[in-house]
PDB file of C-alpha atoms in Angstrom:
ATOM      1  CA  UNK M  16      -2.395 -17.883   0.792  1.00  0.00           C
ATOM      2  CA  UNK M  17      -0.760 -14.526   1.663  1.00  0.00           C
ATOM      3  CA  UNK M  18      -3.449 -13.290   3.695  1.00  0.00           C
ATOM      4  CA  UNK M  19      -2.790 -10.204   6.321  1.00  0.00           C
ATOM      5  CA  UNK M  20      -5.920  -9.999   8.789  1.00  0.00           C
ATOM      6  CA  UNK M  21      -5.623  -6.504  10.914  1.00  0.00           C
ATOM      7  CA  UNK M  22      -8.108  -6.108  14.104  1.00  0.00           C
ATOM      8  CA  UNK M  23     -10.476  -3.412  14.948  1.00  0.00           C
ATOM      9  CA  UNK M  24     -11.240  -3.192  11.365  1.00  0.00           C
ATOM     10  CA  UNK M  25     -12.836   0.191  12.873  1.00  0.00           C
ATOM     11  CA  UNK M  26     -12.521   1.830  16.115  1.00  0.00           C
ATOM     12  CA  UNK M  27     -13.457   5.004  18.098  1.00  0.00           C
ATOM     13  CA  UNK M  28     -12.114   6.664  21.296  1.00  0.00           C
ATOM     14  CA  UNK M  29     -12.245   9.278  23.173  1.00  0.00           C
ATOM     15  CA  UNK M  30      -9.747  12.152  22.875  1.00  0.00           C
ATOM     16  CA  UNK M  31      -7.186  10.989  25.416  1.00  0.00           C
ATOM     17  CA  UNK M  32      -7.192   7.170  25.458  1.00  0.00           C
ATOM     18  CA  UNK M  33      -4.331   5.156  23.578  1.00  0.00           C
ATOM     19  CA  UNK M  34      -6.121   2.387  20.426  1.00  0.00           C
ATOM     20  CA  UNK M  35      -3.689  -0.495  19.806  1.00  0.00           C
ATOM     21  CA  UNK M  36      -4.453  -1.876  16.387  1.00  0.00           C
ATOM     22  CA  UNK M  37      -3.240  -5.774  15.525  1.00  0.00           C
ATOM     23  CA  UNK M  38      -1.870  -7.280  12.409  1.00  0.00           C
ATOM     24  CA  UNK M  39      -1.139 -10.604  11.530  1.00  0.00           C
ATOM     25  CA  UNK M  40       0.385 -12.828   8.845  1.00  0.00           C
ATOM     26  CA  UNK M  41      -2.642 -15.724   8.780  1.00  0.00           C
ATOM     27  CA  UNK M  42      -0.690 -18.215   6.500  1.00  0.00           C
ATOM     28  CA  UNK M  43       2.978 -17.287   6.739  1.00  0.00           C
ATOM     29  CA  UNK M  44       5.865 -15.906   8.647  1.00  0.00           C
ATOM     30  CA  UNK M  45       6.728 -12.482   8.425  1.00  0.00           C
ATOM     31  CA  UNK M  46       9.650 -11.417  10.200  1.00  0.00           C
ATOM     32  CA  UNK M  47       9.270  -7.828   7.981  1.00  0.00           C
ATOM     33  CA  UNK M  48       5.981  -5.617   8.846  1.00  0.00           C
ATOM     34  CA  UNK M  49       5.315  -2.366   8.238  1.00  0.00           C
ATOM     35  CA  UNK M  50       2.748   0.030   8.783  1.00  0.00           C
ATOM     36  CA  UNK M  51       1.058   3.041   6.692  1.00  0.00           C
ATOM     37  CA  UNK M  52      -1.113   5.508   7.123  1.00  0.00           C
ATOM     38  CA  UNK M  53      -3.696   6.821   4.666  1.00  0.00           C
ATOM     39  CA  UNK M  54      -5.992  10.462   5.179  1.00  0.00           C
ATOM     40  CA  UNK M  55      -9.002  10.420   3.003  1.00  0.00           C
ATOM     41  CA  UNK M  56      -8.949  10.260  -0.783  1.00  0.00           C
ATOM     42  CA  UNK M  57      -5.399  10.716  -0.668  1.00  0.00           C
ATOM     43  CA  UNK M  58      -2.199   7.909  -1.092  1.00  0.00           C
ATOM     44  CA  UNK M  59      -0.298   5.366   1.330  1.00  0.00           C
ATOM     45  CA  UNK M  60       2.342   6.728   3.543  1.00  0.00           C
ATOM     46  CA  UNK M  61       5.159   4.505   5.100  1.00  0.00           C
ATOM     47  CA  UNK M  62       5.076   5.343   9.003  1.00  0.00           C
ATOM     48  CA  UNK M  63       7.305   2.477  10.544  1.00  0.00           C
ATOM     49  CA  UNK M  64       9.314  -0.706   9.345  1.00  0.00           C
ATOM     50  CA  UNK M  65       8.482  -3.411  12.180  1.00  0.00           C
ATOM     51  CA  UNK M  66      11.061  -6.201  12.534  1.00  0.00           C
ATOM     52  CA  UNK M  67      10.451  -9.240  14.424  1.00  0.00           C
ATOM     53  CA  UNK M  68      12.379  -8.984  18.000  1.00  0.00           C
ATOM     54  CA  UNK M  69      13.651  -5.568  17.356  1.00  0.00           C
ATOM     55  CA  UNK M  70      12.848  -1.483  17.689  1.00  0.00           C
ATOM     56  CA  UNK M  71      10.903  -0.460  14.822  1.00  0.00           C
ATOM     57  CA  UNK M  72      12.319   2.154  12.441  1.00  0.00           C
ATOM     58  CA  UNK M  73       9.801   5.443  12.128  1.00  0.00           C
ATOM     59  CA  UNK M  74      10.474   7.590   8.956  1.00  0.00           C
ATOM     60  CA  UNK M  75      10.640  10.931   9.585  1.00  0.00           C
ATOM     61  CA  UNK M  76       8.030  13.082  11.131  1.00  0.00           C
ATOM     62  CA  UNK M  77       6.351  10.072  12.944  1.00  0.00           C
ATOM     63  CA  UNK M  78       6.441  10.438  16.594  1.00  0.00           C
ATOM     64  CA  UNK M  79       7.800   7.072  17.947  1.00  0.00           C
ATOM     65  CA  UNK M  80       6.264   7.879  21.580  1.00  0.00           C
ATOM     66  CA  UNK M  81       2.886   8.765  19.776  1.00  0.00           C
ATOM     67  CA  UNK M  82       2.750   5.482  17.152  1.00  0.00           C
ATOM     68  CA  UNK M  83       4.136   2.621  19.273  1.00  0.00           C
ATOM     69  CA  UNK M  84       5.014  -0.871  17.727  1.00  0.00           C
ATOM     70  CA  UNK M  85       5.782  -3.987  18.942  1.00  0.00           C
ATOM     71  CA  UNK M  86       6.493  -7.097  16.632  1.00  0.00           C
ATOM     72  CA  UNK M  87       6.671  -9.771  19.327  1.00  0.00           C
ATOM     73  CA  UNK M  88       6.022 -12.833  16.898  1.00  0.00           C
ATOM     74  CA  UNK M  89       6.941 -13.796  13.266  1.00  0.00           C
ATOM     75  CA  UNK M  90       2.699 -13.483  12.880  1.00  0.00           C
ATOM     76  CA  UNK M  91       2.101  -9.903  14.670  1.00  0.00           C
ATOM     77  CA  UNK M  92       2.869  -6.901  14.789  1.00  0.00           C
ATOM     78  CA  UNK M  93       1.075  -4.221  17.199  1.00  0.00           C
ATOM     79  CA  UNK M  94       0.513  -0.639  16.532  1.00  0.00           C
ATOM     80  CA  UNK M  95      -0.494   1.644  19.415  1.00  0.00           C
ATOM     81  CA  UNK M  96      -1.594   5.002  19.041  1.00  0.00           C
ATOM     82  CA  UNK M  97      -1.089   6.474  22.381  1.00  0.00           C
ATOM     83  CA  UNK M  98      -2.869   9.143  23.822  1.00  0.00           C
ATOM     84  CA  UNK M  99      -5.003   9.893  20.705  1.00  0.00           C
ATOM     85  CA  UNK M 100      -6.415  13.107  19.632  1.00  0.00           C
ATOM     86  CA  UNK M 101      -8.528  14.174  16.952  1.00  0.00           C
ATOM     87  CA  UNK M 102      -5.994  14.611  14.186  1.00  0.00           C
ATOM     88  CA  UNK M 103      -4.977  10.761  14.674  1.00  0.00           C
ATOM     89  CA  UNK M 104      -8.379   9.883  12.975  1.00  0.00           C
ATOM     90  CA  UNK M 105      -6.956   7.858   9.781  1.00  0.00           C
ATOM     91  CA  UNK M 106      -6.941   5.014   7.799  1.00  0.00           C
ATOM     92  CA  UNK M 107      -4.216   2.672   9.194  1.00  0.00           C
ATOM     93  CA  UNK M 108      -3.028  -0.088   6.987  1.00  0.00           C
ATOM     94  CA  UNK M 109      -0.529  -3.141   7.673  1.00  0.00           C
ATOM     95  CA  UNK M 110       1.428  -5.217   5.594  1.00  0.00           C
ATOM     96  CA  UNK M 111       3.735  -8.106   5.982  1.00  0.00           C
ATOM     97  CA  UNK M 112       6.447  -9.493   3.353  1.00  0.00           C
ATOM     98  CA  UNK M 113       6.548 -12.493   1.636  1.00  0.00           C
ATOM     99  CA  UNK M 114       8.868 -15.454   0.654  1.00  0.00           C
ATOM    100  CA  UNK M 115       9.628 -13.119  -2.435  1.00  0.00           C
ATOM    101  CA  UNK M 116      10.051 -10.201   0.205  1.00  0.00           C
ATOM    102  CA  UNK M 117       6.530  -8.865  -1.814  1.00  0.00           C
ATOM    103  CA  UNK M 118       4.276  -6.881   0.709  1.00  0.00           C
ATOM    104  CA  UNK M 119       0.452  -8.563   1.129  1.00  0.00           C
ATOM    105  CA  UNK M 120      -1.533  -5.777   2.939  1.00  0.00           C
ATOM    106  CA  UNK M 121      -4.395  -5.982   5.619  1.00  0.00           C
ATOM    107  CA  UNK M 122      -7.705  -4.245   5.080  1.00  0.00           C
ATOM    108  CA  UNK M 123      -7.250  -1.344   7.543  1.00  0.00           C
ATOM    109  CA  UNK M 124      -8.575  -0.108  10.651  1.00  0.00           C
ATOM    110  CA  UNK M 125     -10.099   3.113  10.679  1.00  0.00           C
ATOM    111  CA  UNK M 126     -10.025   4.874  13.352  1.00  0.00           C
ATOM    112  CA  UNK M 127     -11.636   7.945  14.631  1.00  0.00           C
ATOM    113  CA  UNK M 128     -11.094   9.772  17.510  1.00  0.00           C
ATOM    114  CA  UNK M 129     -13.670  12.174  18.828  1.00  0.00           C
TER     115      UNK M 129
ATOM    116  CA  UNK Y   9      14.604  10.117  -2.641  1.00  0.00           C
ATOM    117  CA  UNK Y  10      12.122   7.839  -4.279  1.00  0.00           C
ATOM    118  CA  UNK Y  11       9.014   9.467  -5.745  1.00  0.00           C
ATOM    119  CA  UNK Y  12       5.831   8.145  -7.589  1.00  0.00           C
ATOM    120  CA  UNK Y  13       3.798  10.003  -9.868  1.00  0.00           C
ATOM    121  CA  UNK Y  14       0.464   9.486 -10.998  1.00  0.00           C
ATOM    122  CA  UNK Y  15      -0.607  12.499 -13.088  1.00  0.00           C
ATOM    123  CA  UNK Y  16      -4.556  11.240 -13.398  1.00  0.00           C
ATOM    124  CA  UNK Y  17      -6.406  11.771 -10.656  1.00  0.00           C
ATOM    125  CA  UNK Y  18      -9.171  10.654 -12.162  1.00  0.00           C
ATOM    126  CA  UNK Y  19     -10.106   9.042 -15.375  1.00  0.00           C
ATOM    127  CA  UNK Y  20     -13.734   7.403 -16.832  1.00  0.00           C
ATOM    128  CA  UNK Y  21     -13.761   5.035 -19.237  1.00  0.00           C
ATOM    129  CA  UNK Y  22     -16.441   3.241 -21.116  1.00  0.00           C
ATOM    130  CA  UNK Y  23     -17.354  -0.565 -19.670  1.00  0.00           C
ATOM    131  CA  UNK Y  24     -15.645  -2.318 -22.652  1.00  0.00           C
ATOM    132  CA  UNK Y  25     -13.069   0.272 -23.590  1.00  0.00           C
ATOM    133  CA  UNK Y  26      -9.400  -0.275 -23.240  1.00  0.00           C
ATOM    134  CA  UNK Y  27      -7.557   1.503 -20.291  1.00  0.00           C
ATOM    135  CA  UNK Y  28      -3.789   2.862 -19.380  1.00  0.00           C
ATOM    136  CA  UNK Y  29      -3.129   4.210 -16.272  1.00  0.00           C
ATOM    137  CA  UNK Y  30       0.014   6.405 -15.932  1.00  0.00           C
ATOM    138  CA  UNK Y  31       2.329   6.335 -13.425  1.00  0.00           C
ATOM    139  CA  UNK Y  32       6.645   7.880 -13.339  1.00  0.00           C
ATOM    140  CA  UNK Y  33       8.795   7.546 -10.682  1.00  0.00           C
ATOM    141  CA  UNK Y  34      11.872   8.548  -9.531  1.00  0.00           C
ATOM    142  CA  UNK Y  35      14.699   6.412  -8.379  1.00  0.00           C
ATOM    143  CA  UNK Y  36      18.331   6.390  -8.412  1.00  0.00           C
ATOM    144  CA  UNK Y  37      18.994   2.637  -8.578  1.00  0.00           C
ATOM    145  CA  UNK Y  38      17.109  -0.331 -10.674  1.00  0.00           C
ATOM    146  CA  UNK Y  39      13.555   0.080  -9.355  1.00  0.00           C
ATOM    147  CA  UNK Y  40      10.858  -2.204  -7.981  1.00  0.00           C
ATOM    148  CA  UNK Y  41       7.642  -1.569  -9.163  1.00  0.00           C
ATOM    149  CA  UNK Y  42       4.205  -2.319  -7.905  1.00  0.00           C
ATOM    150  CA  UNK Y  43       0.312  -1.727  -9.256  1.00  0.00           C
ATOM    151  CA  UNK Y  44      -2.246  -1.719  -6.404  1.00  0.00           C
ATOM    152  CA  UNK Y  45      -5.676  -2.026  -6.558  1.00  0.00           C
ATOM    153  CA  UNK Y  46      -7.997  -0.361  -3.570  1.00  0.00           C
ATOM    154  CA  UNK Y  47     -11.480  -1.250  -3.179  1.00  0.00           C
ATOM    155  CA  UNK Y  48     -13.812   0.606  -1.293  1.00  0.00           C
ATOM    156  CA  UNK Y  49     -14.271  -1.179   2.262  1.00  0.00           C
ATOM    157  CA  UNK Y  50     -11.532  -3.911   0.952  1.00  0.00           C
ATOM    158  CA  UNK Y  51      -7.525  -3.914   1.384  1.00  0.00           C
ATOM    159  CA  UNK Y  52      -4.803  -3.343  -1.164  1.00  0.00           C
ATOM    160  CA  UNK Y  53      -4.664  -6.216  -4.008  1.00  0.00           C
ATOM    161  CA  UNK Y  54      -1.507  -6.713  -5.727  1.00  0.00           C
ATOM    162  CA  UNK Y  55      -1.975  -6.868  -9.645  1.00  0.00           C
ATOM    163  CA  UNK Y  56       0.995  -7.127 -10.630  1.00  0.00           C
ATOM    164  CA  UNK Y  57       4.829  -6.249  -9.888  1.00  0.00           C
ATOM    165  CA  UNK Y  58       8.692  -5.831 -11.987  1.00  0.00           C
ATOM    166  CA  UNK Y  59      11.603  -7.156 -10.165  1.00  0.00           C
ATOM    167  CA  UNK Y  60      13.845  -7.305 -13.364  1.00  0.00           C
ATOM    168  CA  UNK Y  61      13.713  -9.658 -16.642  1.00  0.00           C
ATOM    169  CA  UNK Y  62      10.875  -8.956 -19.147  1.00  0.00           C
ATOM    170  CA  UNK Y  63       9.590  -4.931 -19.233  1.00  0.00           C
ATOM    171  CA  UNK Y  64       5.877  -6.396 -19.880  1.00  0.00           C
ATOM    172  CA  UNK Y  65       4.694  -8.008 -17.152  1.00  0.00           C
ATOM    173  CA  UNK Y  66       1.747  -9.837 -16.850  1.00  0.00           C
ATOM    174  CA  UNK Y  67      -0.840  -9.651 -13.559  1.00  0.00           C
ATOM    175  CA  UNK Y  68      -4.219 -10.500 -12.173  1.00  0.00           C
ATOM    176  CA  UNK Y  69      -7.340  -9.500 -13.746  1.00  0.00           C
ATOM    177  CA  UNK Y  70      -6.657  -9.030 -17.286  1.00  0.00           C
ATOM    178  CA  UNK Y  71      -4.064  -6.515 -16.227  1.00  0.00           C
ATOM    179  CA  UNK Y  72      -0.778  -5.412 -17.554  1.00  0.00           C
ATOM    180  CA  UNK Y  73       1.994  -3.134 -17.047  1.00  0.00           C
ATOM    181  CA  UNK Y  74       5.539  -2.118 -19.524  1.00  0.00           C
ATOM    182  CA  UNK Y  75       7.912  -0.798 -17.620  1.00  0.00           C
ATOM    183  CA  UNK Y  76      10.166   1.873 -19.999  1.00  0.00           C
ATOM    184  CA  UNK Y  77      13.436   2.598 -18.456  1.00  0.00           C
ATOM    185  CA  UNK Y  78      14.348   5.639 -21.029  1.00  0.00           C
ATOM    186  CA  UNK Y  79      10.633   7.213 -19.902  1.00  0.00           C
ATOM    187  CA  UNK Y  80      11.106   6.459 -15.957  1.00  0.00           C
ATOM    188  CA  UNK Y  81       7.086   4.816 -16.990  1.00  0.00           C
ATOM    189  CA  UNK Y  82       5.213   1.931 -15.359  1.00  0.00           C
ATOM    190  CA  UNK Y  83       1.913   2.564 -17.362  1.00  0.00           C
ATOM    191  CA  UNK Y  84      -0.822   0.135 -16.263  1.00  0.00           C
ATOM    192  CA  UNK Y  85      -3.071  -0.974 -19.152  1.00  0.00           C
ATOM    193  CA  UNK Y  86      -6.082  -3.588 -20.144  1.00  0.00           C
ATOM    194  CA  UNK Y  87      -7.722  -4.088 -23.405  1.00  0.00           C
ATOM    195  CA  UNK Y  88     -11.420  -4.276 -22.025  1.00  0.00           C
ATOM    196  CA  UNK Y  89     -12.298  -2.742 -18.652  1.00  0.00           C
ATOM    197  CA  UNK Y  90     -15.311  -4.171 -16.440  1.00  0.00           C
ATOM    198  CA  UNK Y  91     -17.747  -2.451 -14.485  1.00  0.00           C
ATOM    199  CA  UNK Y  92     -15.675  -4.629 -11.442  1.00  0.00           C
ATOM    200  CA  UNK Y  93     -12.683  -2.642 -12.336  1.00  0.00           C
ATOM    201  CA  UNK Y  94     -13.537   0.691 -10.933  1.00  0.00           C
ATOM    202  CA  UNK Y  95     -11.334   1.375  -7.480  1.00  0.00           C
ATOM    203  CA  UNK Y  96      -8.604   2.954  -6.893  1.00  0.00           C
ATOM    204  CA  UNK Y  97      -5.062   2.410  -8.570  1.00  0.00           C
ATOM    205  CA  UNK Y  98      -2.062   3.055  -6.873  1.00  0.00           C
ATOM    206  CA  UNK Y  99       1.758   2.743  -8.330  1.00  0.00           C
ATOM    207  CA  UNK Y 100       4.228   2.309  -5.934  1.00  0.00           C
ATOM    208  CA  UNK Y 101       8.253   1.707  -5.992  1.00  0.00           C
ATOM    209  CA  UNK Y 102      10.006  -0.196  -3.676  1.00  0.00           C
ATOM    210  CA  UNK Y 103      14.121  -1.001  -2.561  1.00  0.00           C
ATOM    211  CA  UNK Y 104      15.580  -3.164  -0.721  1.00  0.00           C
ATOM    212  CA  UNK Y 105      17.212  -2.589   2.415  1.00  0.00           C
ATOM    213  CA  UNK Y 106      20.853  -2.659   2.952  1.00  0.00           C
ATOM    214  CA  UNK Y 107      19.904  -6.049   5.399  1.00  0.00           C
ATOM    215  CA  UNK Y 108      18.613  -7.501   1.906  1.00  0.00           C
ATOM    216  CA  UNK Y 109      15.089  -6.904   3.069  1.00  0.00           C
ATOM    217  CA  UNK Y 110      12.562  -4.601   1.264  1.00  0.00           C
ATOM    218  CA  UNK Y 111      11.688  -1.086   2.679  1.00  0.00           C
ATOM    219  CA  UNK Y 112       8.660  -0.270   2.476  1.00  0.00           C
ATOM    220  CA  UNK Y 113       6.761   1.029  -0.397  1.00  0.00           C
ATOM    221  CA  UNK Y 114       6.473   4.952  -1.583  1.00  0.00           C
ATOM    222  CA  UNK Y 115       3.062   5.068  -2.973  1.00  0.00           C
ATOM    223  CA  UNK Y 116       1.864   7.609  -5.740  1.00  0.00           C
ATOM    224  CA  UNK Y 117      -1.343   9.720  -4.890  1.00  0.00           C
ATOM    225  CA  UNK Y 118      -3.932   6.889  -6.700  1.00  0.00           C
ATOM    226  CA  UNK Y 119      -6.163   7.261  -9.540  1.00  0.00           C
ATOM    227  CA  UNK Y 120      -9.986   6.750  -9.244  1.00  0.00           C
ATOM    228  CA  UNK Y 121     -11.053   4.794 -12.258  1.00  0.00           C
ATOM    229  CA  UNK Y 122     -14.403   5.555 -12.975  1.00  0.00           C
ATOM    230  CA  UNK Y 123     -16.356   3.054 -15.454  1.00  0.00           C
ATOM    231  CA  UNK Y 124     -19.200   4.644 -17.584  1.00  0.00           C
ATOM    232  CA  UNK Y 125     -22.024   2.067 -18.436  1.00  0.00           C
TER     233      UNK Y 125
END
C-alpha cells in the first residue's frame, strides 16, 4: 500500500512551453501533497504544500505564477511549470501523507528544458 | 528554522562491515525524524521514522536509528551492510502544522554510501 505514482516520469520542452507534471495517491486519500525539487547530486527542497480544494502554500523564493498547483481530488495533485526555461531543468518529486500524516514519495519526473 | 545536517558526504564501507550514518538537526520543538533511502532511477523509501516513545527505533532493511536528544543526533546504523545497500541516505525533520497536519520535510544534503566488494 502507500504507493505515490507521478507522470512524465521524464519530460523535455522547448524553452518557452509550460510541462504540467501529475501525482497521485494509487491506494489512499491524501488530502496533504507536497512537492520538492531536487538539482543534481544535491538534497530535497520543499517548494509548495498542496491541500485538497485550496491555494497551495509556496515557501519562499518559489514563484507561485512560475510553479502552478492544483490539488483538485483527494488522489492528485498537478504541478505546472509554466513558461519553462533552461534553469527549470530538475528533478521534481511528489509526495502525499498518510493515515499517520507520514509522507510516501513518487519517483520523480525529470525534466529538462532545452 | 529547522535544519538537517549530514556531515558525510560520502562514506565506503566494506560488503559485510557494520555502518552509521550521521545526521544533527536543528529544531526548536520535539522533532520528527525521518531516514530516506534514494535509489538511482527509483523514488524515496522510508526506512524508518521517530514520532516519540522509544529513542531506538527499528526500520526496514536491517536498519536502525537512536535518536539522542542531549546530542541533537539521529545516527542511522546496521550491523552488516549489502552490496543492495549502496544509494543515497537522506535525514530529514519534519513538524506539524498549526492545522494538525505535517509540513513538509527539510531534508539534509544526503550521503552516498558506497559498498566496497
Amino acid at each position: 500500500g502507500a504507493v505515490v505514482s507521478q507522470h512524465p516520469s521524464w519530460v523535455i520542452c522547448k524553452s518557452g512551453t509550460s510541462v504540467k507534471i501529475e501525482c497521485r495517491s494509487l491506494d489512499f486519500q491524501a488530502t496533504t501533497m507536497f512537492w520538492y525539487r531536487q538539482f543534481p547530486k544535491q538534497s530535497l527542497m520543499l517548494m509548495a504544500t498542496s491541500n485538497e480544494g485550496s491555494k497551495a502554500t509556496y515557501e519562499q523564493g518559489v514563484e507561485k505564477d512560475k510553479f502552478l498547483i492544483n490539488h483538485a481530488s483527494l488522489t492528485l495533485s498537478t504541478l505546472t511549470v509554466t513558461s519553462a526555461h533552461p534553469e527549470d531543468s530538475s528533478f521534481y518529486i511528489c509526495s502525499a501523507t498518510g493515515l499517520y500524516n507520514e509522507q510516501f514519495f513518487g519517483p520523480g519526473t525529470r525534466l529538462t528544458v532545452l | 528554522a529547522q535544519s538537517v545536517t549530514q556531515p558525510d558526504i560520502h562514506i565506503t564501507v566494506s560488503e559485510g562491515a557494520s555502518l552509521e550514518l550521521r545526521c544533527n538537526y536543528s529544531y526548536g520543538a520535539t522533532p520528527y525524524l525521518f531516514w530516506y533511502v534514494q535509489s538511482p532511477g527509483q523514488g524515496l523509501q522510508l526506512l524508518l521514522k521517530y514520532f516519540s516513545g522509544d529513542t531506538l527505533v527499528q526500520g526496514i532493511k536491517g536498519f536502525e536509528a537512536e535518536f539522542k536528544r542531549s546530542q541533537s543526533s539521529f545516527n542511522l546504523r546496521k550491523p552488516s551492510v549489502h552490496w543492495s545497500d549502496a544509494a543515497e541516505y537522506f535525514c530529514a525533520v519534519g513538524s506539524w502544522g498549526s492545522g494538525g497536519g505535517a509540513d513538509g520535510l527539510t531534508f539534509g544534503k544526503g550521503t552516498h554510501l558506497i559498498i566496497q566488494p
